[in-house]
Amino acid sequence: MLNSIKMVDLYGQYLKIKEEIDQAISEVINSSAFINGKPVESFGNELAEYLDVKYVVTCANGTDALQIAYQALDLKPGDEVIMPAFNYVASAEAAALLGLKPVFLDVWEDSFNMNEKLIQDRITPATKAIVAVHLFGQSVNMEPVLDIARFFGLKVIEDNAQSLGTDYTFFNGNSQMTGTMGDINIHSFFPTKNLGCFGDGGAISTNDMDLAQKAKLISRHGQGQKYAYEMIGCNSRLDTLQAAILRVKLRNLDNYIQLRQEAGKYYDKLLEDLPKVIRPAENSFTHHTYNQYVIRIGERDRIKEMMHNSGVPSMVYYPSPLHLQKAYNYLGYRQGDFPVAEKLCREVLALPMHTELLKGEQDAVINELLKSINSL
Ligand SMILES: *Cc1c(COP(=O)(O)O)cnc(C)c1O
């Protein structure tokens, strides 16, 4: 049992929809329209419908999507973009490549998401945008973020790479999906995300027609009419093969999310009475979709190693906050600038989480976790 437990089980997930996937792949091969084939447009439309958003522009990956989003918003070198310090690198990297200045922000200890109460202090005359990163499958508290942005005239970009299929409920009771509330929002279909393809893929979603048109233009070399370049762009396309696979998987996304939520709740139950393990909090304004199930624990590295030695995998997202990464030294941050992010980097541990996870496997994971804690 122990040695068969996987962090993710992409093959097991594929086997359940093998016929449909194989058929979709062979249709693309038969058509040989590998670039901009019909499934690309169909998938874009279907994702727009799923999200209930007016426009989706597909592209090659989520990192490109961020860069295209910044460019579509017309951000210029020196413009400041606020984003969490406890995060994947993409939002900072794409900003830095365009000469924008990433401005980091501390996060909530219990939800790992950006602390919206700290945003106002980070705003300067150069601030132009806020990147709301929905980490691990849980929505940022969007309403205050949108209010602050409106008040200060800032743009909001949701980084929904980890949280496709998650919802957010406003104070008035209305709900929207993450990735539909910002001015322009990004998604990733990296294989381990909530909706993953068989390689790289990404998308941008927006309700703003101008931004959608611009994003599309930028992702196609800035090309309007053939060989007429209206602006500097890049080459970022979703492969037809990936789009065909994503169409099949999108039809299963609600089921995948339900399976993740059930697994998340089962871990919660198993960990209920363990004072040494802090479970991931679920905020009342969102339903966690558990792209990752991340606990906090003391002596994290030793625990991880002991579990690994007994055949139980786990991962650390993230071992170091962005403000202390060498590549971002030039921004001038120091140890201690974002104490919560720094603490989380010492304590977080992601347990196996995927759509094929069995209760018996979860029992075994928690058993090994307990054994490791007890033998410290
Ligand atoms: C995965 C991820 C991205 C980028 O995704 P790619 O498709 O791998 O480029 C961006 N932001 C966050 C938070 C992510 O987790």
Tab-separated table of C-alpha atoms and ligand atoms in Angstrom:
chain	number	residue	atom	x	y	z
A	1	MET	CA	0.000	0.000	0.000
A	2	LEU	CA	2.520	2.634	1.124
A	3	ASN	CA	4.724	2.417	-1.909
A	4	SER	CA	1.791	2.796	-4.275
A	5	ILE	CA	0.682	6.135	-2.797
A	6	LYS	CA	1.338	8.946	-5.235
A	7	MET	CA	1.339	12.739	-4.841
A	8	VAL	CA	-0.742	12.829	-8.033
A	9	ASP	CA	-2.093	10.032	-10.215
A	10	LEU	CA	-2.422	11.348	-13.743
A	11	TYR	CA	-2.353	7.903	-15.306
A	12	GLY	CA	-5.114	6.564	-13.079
A	13	GLN	CA	-7.216	9.588	-13.936
A	14	TYR	CA	-6.594	9.037	-17.656
A	15	LEU	CA	-7.638	5.383	-17.510
A	16	LYS	CA	-11.147	6.394	-16.404
A	17	ILE	CA	-11.708	8.484	-19.539
A	18	LYS	CA	-9.279	6.651	-21.817
A	19	GLU	CA	-11.675	5.987	-24.680
A	20	GLU	CA	-12.810	9.597	-24.975
A	21	ILE	CA	-9.286	10.945	-24.672
A	22	ASP	CA	-7.830	8.504	-27.177
A	23	GLN	CA	-10.589	9.345	-29.613
A	24	ALA	CA	-10.048	13.080	-29.180
A	25	ILE	CA	-6.320	12.664	-29.758
A	26	SER	CA	-6.732	10.526	-32.840
A	27	GLU	CA	-9.240	12.983	-34.307
A	28	VAL	CA	-6.624	15.716	-34.052
A	29	ILE	CA	-4.010	13.487	-35.643
A	30	ASN	CA	-6.415	12.595	-38.418
A	31	SER	CA	-7.130	16.242	-39.111
A	32	SER	CA	-3.447	17.113	-38.605
A	33	ALA	CA	-4.547	20.647	-37.707
A	34	PHE	CA	-2.017	20.729	-34.886
A	35	ILE	CA	-1.970	24.505	-34.671
A	36	ASN	CA	-5.221	26.462	-34.219
A	37	GLY	CA	-7.386	23.446	-34.983
A	38	LYS	CA	-11.082	23.547	-34.207
A	39	PRO	CA	-10.784	22.174	-30.628
A	40	VAL	CA	-8.806	25.274	-29.613
A	41	GLU	CA	-11.714	27.615	-30.279
A	42	SER	CA	-14.266	25.127	-28.947
A	43	PHE	CA	-12.373	24.699	-25.703
A	44	GLY	CA	-12.065	28.470	-25.269
A	45	ASN	CA	-15.822	28.853	-25.695
A	46	GLU	CA	-16.573	25.974	-23.349
A	47	LEU	CA	-14.270	27.339	-20.668
A	48	ALA	CA	-15.928	30.765	-20.996
A	49	GLU	CA	-19.277	29.096	-20.494
A	50	TYR	CA	-18.025	27.074	-17.509
A	51	LEU	CA	-16.673	30.196	-15.846
A	52	ASP	CA	-19.614	32.347	-16.927
A	53	VAL	CA	-17.290	34.937	-18.359
A	54	LYS	CA	-17.553	36.727	-21.711
A	55	TYR	CA	-14.124	36.038	-23.200
A	56	VAL	CA	-11.437	33.385	-22.945
A	57	VAL	CA	-8.170	33.632	-24.853
A	58	THR	CA	-6.165	30.426	-24.789
A	59	CYS	CA	-2.363	30.424	-24.737
A	60	ALA	CA	0.650	28.196	-24.183
A	61	ASN	CA	0.874	28.210	-20.361
A	62	GLY	CA	-0.080	30.143	-17.264
A	63	THR	CA	3.172	32.084	-17.060
A	64	ASP	CA	2.690	33.418	-20.592
A	65	ALA	CA	-0.891	34.236	-19.647
A	66	LEU	CA	0.403	36.492	-16.851
A	67	GLN	CA	2.807	38.266	-19.161
A	68	ILE	CA	0.109	38.743	-21.796
A	69	ALA	CA	-2.299	40.025	-19.142
A	70	TYR	CA	0.218	42.618	-17.901
A	71	GLN	CA	0.847	43.721	-21.492
A	72	ALA	CA	-2.853	43.872	-22.317
A	73	LEU	CA	-3.305	46.176	-19.309
A	74	ASP	CA	-0.634	48.404	-20.859
A	75	LEU	CA	1.622	48.242	-17.814
A	76	LYS	CA	4.891	50.054	-18.415
A	77	PRO	CA	8.438	49.651	-17.053
A	78	GLY	CA	8.594	50.960	-13.489
A	79	ASP	CA	4.920	50.315	-12.803
A	80	GLU	CA	4.418	48.519	-9.498
A	81	VAL	CA	2.392	45.354	-9.180
A	82	ILE	CA	1.370	44.079	-5.738
A	83	MET	CA	1.451	40.314	-5.204
A	84	PRO	CA	1.908	37.838	-2.329
A	85	ALA	CA	5.388	36.841	-1.114
A	86	PHE	CA	4.251	33.284	-0.438
A	87	ASN	CA	3.615	32.181	-3.985
A	88	TYR	CA	4.817	30.433	-7.100
A	89	VAL	CA	7.330	32.522	-9.043
A	90	ALA	CA	5.322	33.173	-12.225
A	91	SER	CA	3.583	36.451	-11.344
A	92	ALA	CA	6.868	38.034	-10.211
A	93	GLU	CA	8.866	36.651	-13.108
A	94	ALA	CA	6.483	37.781	-15.838
A	95	ALA	CA	6.347	41.238	-14.231
A	96	ALA	CA	10.128	41.501	-13.946
A	97	LEU	CA	10.611	40.482	-17.582
A	98	LEU	CA	8.462	43.431	-18.647
A	99	GLY	CA	10.390	45.809	-16.377
A	100	LEU	CA	7.513	46.060	-13.923
A	101	LYS	CA	8.332	46.092	-10.226
A	102	PRO	CA	6.935	43.218	-8.168
A	103	VAL	CA	5.881	44.552	-4.755
A	104	PHE	CA	5.432	41.754	-2.256
A	105	LEU	CA	2.859	41.444	0.469
A	106	ASP	CA	2.491	39.163	3.486
A	107	VAL	CA	-0.192	36.502	3.681
A	108	TRP	CA	-2.721	35.002	6.093
A	109	GLU	CA	-1.275	32.263	8.249
A	110	ASP	CA	-4.391	30.085	8.140
A	111	SER	CA	-5.413	30.321	4.463
A	112	PHE	CA	-1.948	31.010	2.934
A	113	ASN	CA	-3.542	33.650	0.695
A	114	MET	CA	-2.556	37.312	0.429
A	115	ASN	CA	-3.601	39.449	3.387
A	116	GLU	CA	-5.878	42.031	1.793
A	117	LYS	CA	-5.669	44.249	4.921
A	118	LEU	CA	-2.015	44.932	4.111
A	119	ILE	CA	-2.561	46.048	0.519
A	120	GLN	CA	-3.199	49.701	1.220
A	121	ASP	CA	0.179	50.153	2.939
A	122	ARG	CA	1.970	48.860	-0.141
A	123	ILE	CA	0.337	51.309	-2.547
A	124	THR	CA	2.523	54.121	-3.946
A	125	PRO	CA	1.974	56.565	-6.809
A	126	ALA	CA	3.615	53.960	-9.091
A	127	THR	CA	1.218	51.144	-8.164
A	128	LYS	CA	-0.866	50.043	-11.111
A	129	ALA	CA	-2.171	46.544	-10.366
A	130	ILE	CA	-2.795	43.842	-7.792
A	131	VAL	CA	-2.313	40.153	-8.550
A	132	ALA	CA	-4.723	38.099	-6.441
A	133	VAL	CA	-3.263	34.590	-6.359
A	134	HIS	CA	-5.799	31.945	-5.335
A	135	LEU	CA	-3.408	29.527	-3.691
A	136	PHE	CA	-3.915	25.760	-3.357
A	137	GLY	CA	-7.600	25.846	-4.412
A	138	GLN	CA	-8.971	28.577	-2.179
A	139	SER	CA	-10.179	32.043	-3.180
A	140	VAL	CA	-8.553	35.231	-1.981
A	141	ASN	CA	-11.027	37.473	-0.148
A	142	MET	CA	-11.866	39.277	-3.384
A	143	GLU	CA	-14.437	41.846	-2.330
A	144	PRO	CA	-12.063	43.998	-0.260
A	145	VAL	CA	-9.394	43.592	-2.942
A	146	LEU	CA	-11.810	44.838	-5.619
A	147	ASP	CA	-12.912	47.711	-3.357
A	148	ILE	CA	-9.338	48.855	-2.706
A	149	ALA	CA	-8.522	48.574	-6.404
A	150	ARG	CA	-11.552	50.641	-7.367
A	151	PHE	CA	-10.759	53.282	-4.735
A	152	PHE	CA	-7.133	53.681	-5.833
A	153	GLY	CA	-7.750	53.171	-9.562
A	154	LEU	CA	-5.768	49.921	-9.776
A	155	LYS	CA	-6.281	46.931	-12.045
A	156	VAL	CA	-6.891	43.468	-10.616
A	157	ILE	CA	-5.474	40.297	-12.127
A	158	GLU	CA	-6.597	36.997	-10.638
A	159	ASP	CA	-3.989	34.249	-10.852
A	160	ASN	CA	-6.340	31.287	-10.930
A	161	ALA	CA	-3.682	28.753	-11.966
A	162	GLN	CA	-4.282	26.597	-8.890
A	163	SER	CA	-7.970	27.165	-8.324
A	164	LEU	CA	-10.068	26.621	-11.443
A	165	GLY	CA	-13.540	25.557	-10.319
A	166	THR	CA	-13.395	27.454	-7.006
A	167	ASP	CA	-16.099	29.940	-6.027
A	168	TYR	CA	-16.207	33.187	-4.083
A	169	THR	CA	-19.259	34.563	-2.291
A	170	PHE	CA	-19.693	38.325	-1.907
A	171	PHE	CA	-21.178	39.940	1.217
A	172	ASN	CA	-24.537	40.230	-0.544
A	173	GLY	CA	-24.628	36.473	-1.080
A	174	ASN	CA	-23.837	36.479	-4.801
A	175	SER	CA	-21.253	33.926	-5.899
A	176	GLN	CA	-18.811	33.997	-8.778
A	177	MET	CA	-16.071	31.664	-9.886
A	178	THR	CA	-12.486	32.618	-9.271
A	179	GLY	CA	-10.958	33.898	-12.480
A	180	THR	CA	-14.002	36.027	-13.372
A	181	MET	CA	-13.784	38.948	-10.931
A	182	GLY	CA	-10.571	40.748	-11.853
A	183	ASP	CA	-10.135	42.968	-14.902
A	184	ILE	CA	-8.187	40.168	-16.551
A	185	ASN	CA	-7.425	36.740	-15.122
A	186	ILE	CA	-5.176	33.801	-15.857
A	187	HIS	CA	-5.429	30.014	-15.754
A	188	SER	CA	-2.944	27.167	-16.162
A	189	PHE	CA	-3.545	23.658	-17.435
A	190	PHE	CA	-0.224	22.251	-16.202
A	191	PRO	CA	-0.942	18.541	-15.624
A	192	THR	CA	-1.288	18.758	-11.822
A	193	LYS	CA	-3.693	21.718	-11.721
A	194	ASN	CA	-7.427	21.225	-11.113
A	195	LEU	CA	-7.895	21.033	-14.898
A	196	GLY	CA	-4.681	19.648	-16.342
A	197	CYS	CA	-3.743	18.728	-19.892
A	198	PHE	CA	-1.024	16.351	-21.106
A	199	GLY	CA	1.657	19.024	-21.264
A	200	ASP	CA	1.485	22.817	-21.013
A	201	GLY	CA	-1.527	25.010	-21.530
A	202	GLY	CA	-2.957	28.294	-20.305
A	203	ALA	CA	-5.752	30.792	-20.732
A	204	ILE	CA	-6.835	34.340	-20.013
A	205	SER	CA	-10.403	35.239	-19.058
A	206	THR	CA	-12.063	38.642	-18.959
A	207	ASN	CA	-15.404	40.374	-19.369
A	208	ASP	CA	-13.732	43.327	-21.103
A	209	MET	CA	-13.858	43.109	-24.896
A	210	ASP	CA	-10.911	45.476	-25.414
A	211	LEU	CA	-8.697	43.500	-23.052
A	212	ALA	CA	-9.730	40.216	-24.674
A	213	GLN	CA	-8.910	41.524	-28.147
A	214	LYS	CA	-5.596	42.918	-26.978
A	215	ALA	CA	-4.664	39.698	-25.191
A	216	LYS	CA	-5.449	37.720	-28.318
A	217	LEU	CA	-3.423	40.071	-30.481
A	218	ILE	CA	-0.427	39.954	-28.134
A	219	SER	CA	-0.469	36.169	-27.932
A	220	ARG	CA	-0.458	35.990	-31.767
A	221	HIS	CA	2.687	38.076	-32.421
A	222	GLY	CA	0.636	41.267	-32.213
A	223	GLN	CA	-0.673	40.292	-35.608
A	224	GLY	CA	-4.047	41.676	-36.722
A	225	GLN	CA	-4.322	41.000	-40.436
A	226	LYS	CA	-1.863	38.436	-41.735
A	227	TYR	CA	1.652	39.910	-41.593
A	228	ALA	CA	0.356	43.200	-40.210
A	229	TYR	CA	1.802	43.669	-36.725
A	230	GLU	CA	-0.119	46.172	-34.636
A	231	MET	CA	1.857	45.782	-31.451
A	232	ILE	CA	4.776	43.841	-30.041
A	233	GLY	CA	3.546	40.448	-29.007
A	234	CYS	CA	4.755	36.930	-28.491
A	235	ASN	CA	3.969	33.463	-29.759
A	236	SER	CA	1.825	31.709	-27.200
A	237	ARG	CA	-0.670	29.151	-28.465
A	238	LEU	CA	-2.580	26.295	-26.916
A	239	ASP	CA	-1.819	23.148	-28.984
A	240	THR	CA	-4.792	21.584	-30.703
A	241	LEU	CA	-3.953	18.248	-29.042
A	242	GLN	CA	-4.022	19.840	-25.604
A	243	ALA	CA	-7.272	21.651	-26.390
A	244	ALA	CA	-8.882	18.385	-27.505
A	245	ILE	CA	-7.800	16.703	-24.252
A	246	LEU	CA	-8.967	19.675	-22.197
A	247	ARG	CA	-12.422	19.563	-23.800
A	248	VAL	CA	-12.872	16.013	-22.511
A	249	LYS	CA	-11.470	16.824	-19.085
A	250	LEU	CA	-13.515	20.016	-18.678
A	251	ARG	CA	-16.646	17.866	-18.872
A	252	ASN	CA	-15.275	15.982	-15.853
A	253	LEU	CA	-14.049	18.995	-13.897
A	254	ASP	CA	-16.990	19.226	-11.511
A	255	ASN	CA	-16.543	15.567	-10.680
A	256	TYR	CA	-12.795	16.050	-10.171
A	257	ILE	CA	-13.474	18.921	-7.811
A	258	GLN	CA	-15.983	16.893	-5.856
A	259	LEU	CA	-13.417	14.100	-5.476
A	260	ARG	CA	-10.779	16.567	-4.271
A	261	GLN	CA	-13.225	18.079	-1.801
A	262	GLU	CA	-14.175	14.671	-0.454
A	263	ALA	CA	-10.524	13.752	-0.026
A	264	GLY	CA	-9.876	17.115	1.647
A	265	LYS	CA	-12.735	16.628	4.087
A	266	TYR	CA	-11.531	13.121	4.871
A	267	TYR	CA	-8.037	14.378	5.706
A	268	ASP	CA	-9.690	17.063	7.859
A	269	LYS	CA	-11.547	14.382	9.763
A	270	LEU	CA	-8.475	12.192	10.239
A	271	LEU	CA	-6.503	15.173	11.527
A	272	GLU	CA	-9.256	16.547	13.737
A	273	ASP	CA	-7.804	15.770	17.136
A	274	LEU	CA	-4.112	16.165	16.420
A	275	PRO	CA	-2.834	19.273	18.164
A	276	LYS	CA	0.569	19.091	16.455
A	277	VAL	CA	-0.866	19.332	12.951
A	278	ILE	CA	-2.568	22.480	11.699
A	279	ARG	CA	-5.102	21.698	9.002
A	280	PRO	CA	-5.687	24.040	6.063
A	281	ALA	CA	-8.398	26.539	6.945
A	282	GLU	CA	-11.416	26.960	4.703
A	283	ASN	CA	-12.697	30.505	4.646
A	284	SER	CA	-16.453	31.049	4.820
A	285	PHE	CA	-16.470	33.025	1.544
A	286	THR	CA	-15.133	30.152	-0.576
A	287	HIS	CA	-15.292	26.400	-1.036
A	288	HIS	CA	-11.783	24.972	-1.060
A	289	THR	CA	-11.098	22.819	-4.134
A	290	TYR	CA	-7.879	21.345	-2.691
A	291	ASN	CA	-5.530	21.556	-5.624
A	292	GLN	CA	-3.158	20.937	-2.726
A	293	TYR	CA	-3.924	19.770	0.806
A	294	VAL	CA	-1.349	21.675	2.832
A	295	ILE	CA	-0.841	21.170	6.551
A	296	ARG	CA	1.458	23.084	8.882
A	297	ILE	CA	3.718	21.233	11.247
A	298	GLY	CA	6.838	21.783	13.378
A	299	GLU	CA	10.045	19.919	12.424
A	300	ARG	CA	8.598	19.755	8.922
A	301	ASP	CA	11.781	18.635	7.152
A	302	ARG	CA	12.381	15.735	9.556
A	303	ILE	CA	8.760	14.620	9.306
A	304	LYS	CA	8.890	14.774	5.528
A	305	GLU	CA	12.042	12.670	5.467
A	306	MET	CA	10.644	10.023	7.816
A	307	MET	CA	7.469	9.755	5.741
A	308	HIS	CA	9.539	9.525	2.576
A	309	ASN	CA	11.595	6.703	4.101
A	310	SER	CA	8.407	4.742	4.706
A	311	GLY	CA	7.254	5.311	1.150
A	312	VAL	CA	4.788	8.151	1.676
A	313	PRO	CA	5.389	11.142	-0.607
A	314	SER	CA	4.805	14.766	0.346
A	315	MET	CA	5.906	18.081	-1.102
A	316	VAL	CA	6.860	21.523	0.147
A	317	TYR	CA	5.046	24.398	-1.570
A	318	TYR	CA	6.986	26.672	-1.067
A	319	PRO	CA	10.344	26.253	0.684
A	320	SER	CA	11.312	29.915	0.317
A	321	PRO	CA	9.254	33.100	-0.092
A	322	LEU	CA	9.786	35.125	-3.255
A	323	HIS	CA	11.291	38.134	-1.469
A	324	LEU	CA	14.229	36.007	-0.269
A	325	GLN	CA	14.971	34.372	-3.638
A	326	LYS	CA	18.305	35.253	-5.208
A	327	ALA	CA	16.732	36.312	-8.509
A	328	TYR	CA	14.684	38.968	-6.682
A	329	ASN	CA	17.487	40.234	-4.422
A	330	TYR	CA	17.620	43.393	-6.492
A	331	LEU	CA	14.276	44.440	-5.057
A	332	GLY	CA	16.017	44.963	-1.719
A	333	TYR	CA	13.933	42.853	0.630
A	334	ARG	CA	15.327	41.274	3.792
A	335	GLN	CA	14.653	38.386	6.089
A	336	GLY	CA	11.883	39.452	8.457
A	337	ASP	CA	10.045	41.637	5.931
A	338	PHE	CA	7.158	39.175	5.623
A	339	PRO	CA	7.199	37.094	8.801
A	340	VAL	CA	4.086	35.047	8.049
A	341	ALA	CA	5.299	34.007	4.581
A	342	GLU	CA	8.688	33.110	6.068
A	343	LYS	CA	7.108	31.036	8.833
A	344	LEU	CA	4.863	29.206	6.400
A	345	CYS	CA	7.875	28.272	4.283
A	346	ARG	CA	9.291	26.462	7.327
A	347	GLU	CA	6.043	24.701	8.248
A	348	VAL	CA	4.014	23.808	5.161
A	349	LEU	CA	3.718	20.260	3.906
A	350	ALA	CA	1.473	19.147	1.040
A	351	LEU	CA	0.053	15.658	1.430
A	352	PRO	CA	-0.878	13.388	-1.493
A	353	MET	CA	-3.976	14.867	-3.157
A	354	HIS	CA	-5.572	13.828	-6.408
A	355	THR	CA	-8.808	12.561	-7.913
A	356	GLU	CA	-7.893	8.871	-7.587
A	357	LEU	CA	-6.881	8.937	-3.919
A	358	LEU	CA	-8.456	6.144	-1.860
A	359	LYS	CA	-9.618	6.503	1.743
A	360	GLY	CA	-7.345	3.595	2.688
A	361	GLU	CA	-4.396	5.481	1.206
A	362	GLN	CA	-5.335	8.585	3.164
A	363	ASP	CA	-5.529	6.476	6.350
A	364	ALA	CA	-2.035	5.192	5.607
A	365	VAL	CA	-0.677	8.697	4.923
A	366	ILE	CA	-1.985	10.004	8.249
A	367	ASN	CA	-0.791	6.898	10.049
A	368	GLU	CA	2.738	7.480	8.795
A	369	LEU	CA	2.463	11.161	9.619
A	370	LEU	CA	1.517	10.257	13.204
A	371	LYS	CA	4.268	7.690	13.509
A	372	SER	CA	6.779	10.267	12.311
A	373	ILE	CA	5.519	12.856	14.790
A	374	ASN	CA	5.673	10.352	17.647
A	375	SER	CA	9.208	9.306	16.856
A	376	LEU	CA	10.605	12.845	16.833
B	1	LIG	C1	1.254	26.841	-12.042
B	1	LIG	C2	1.180	28.277	-11.707
B	1	LIG	C3	1.385	29.307	-12.649
B	1	LIG	C4	1.899	29.140	-14.033
B	1	LIG	O1	1.606	28.026	-14.666
B	1	LIG	P1	2.385	27.401	-15.918
B	1	LIG	O2	1.270	26.935	-16.766
B	1	LIG	O3	3.214	26.301	-15.355
B	1	LIG	O4	3.200	28.455	-16.577
B	1	LIG	C5	1.175	30.611	-12.257
B	1	LIG	N1	0.808	30.914	-11.007
B	1	LIG	C6	0.616	29.967	-10.075
B	1	LIG	C7	0.171	30.371	-8.710
B	1	LIG	C8	0.816	28.625	-10.380
B	1	LIG	O5	0.642	27.701	-9.435
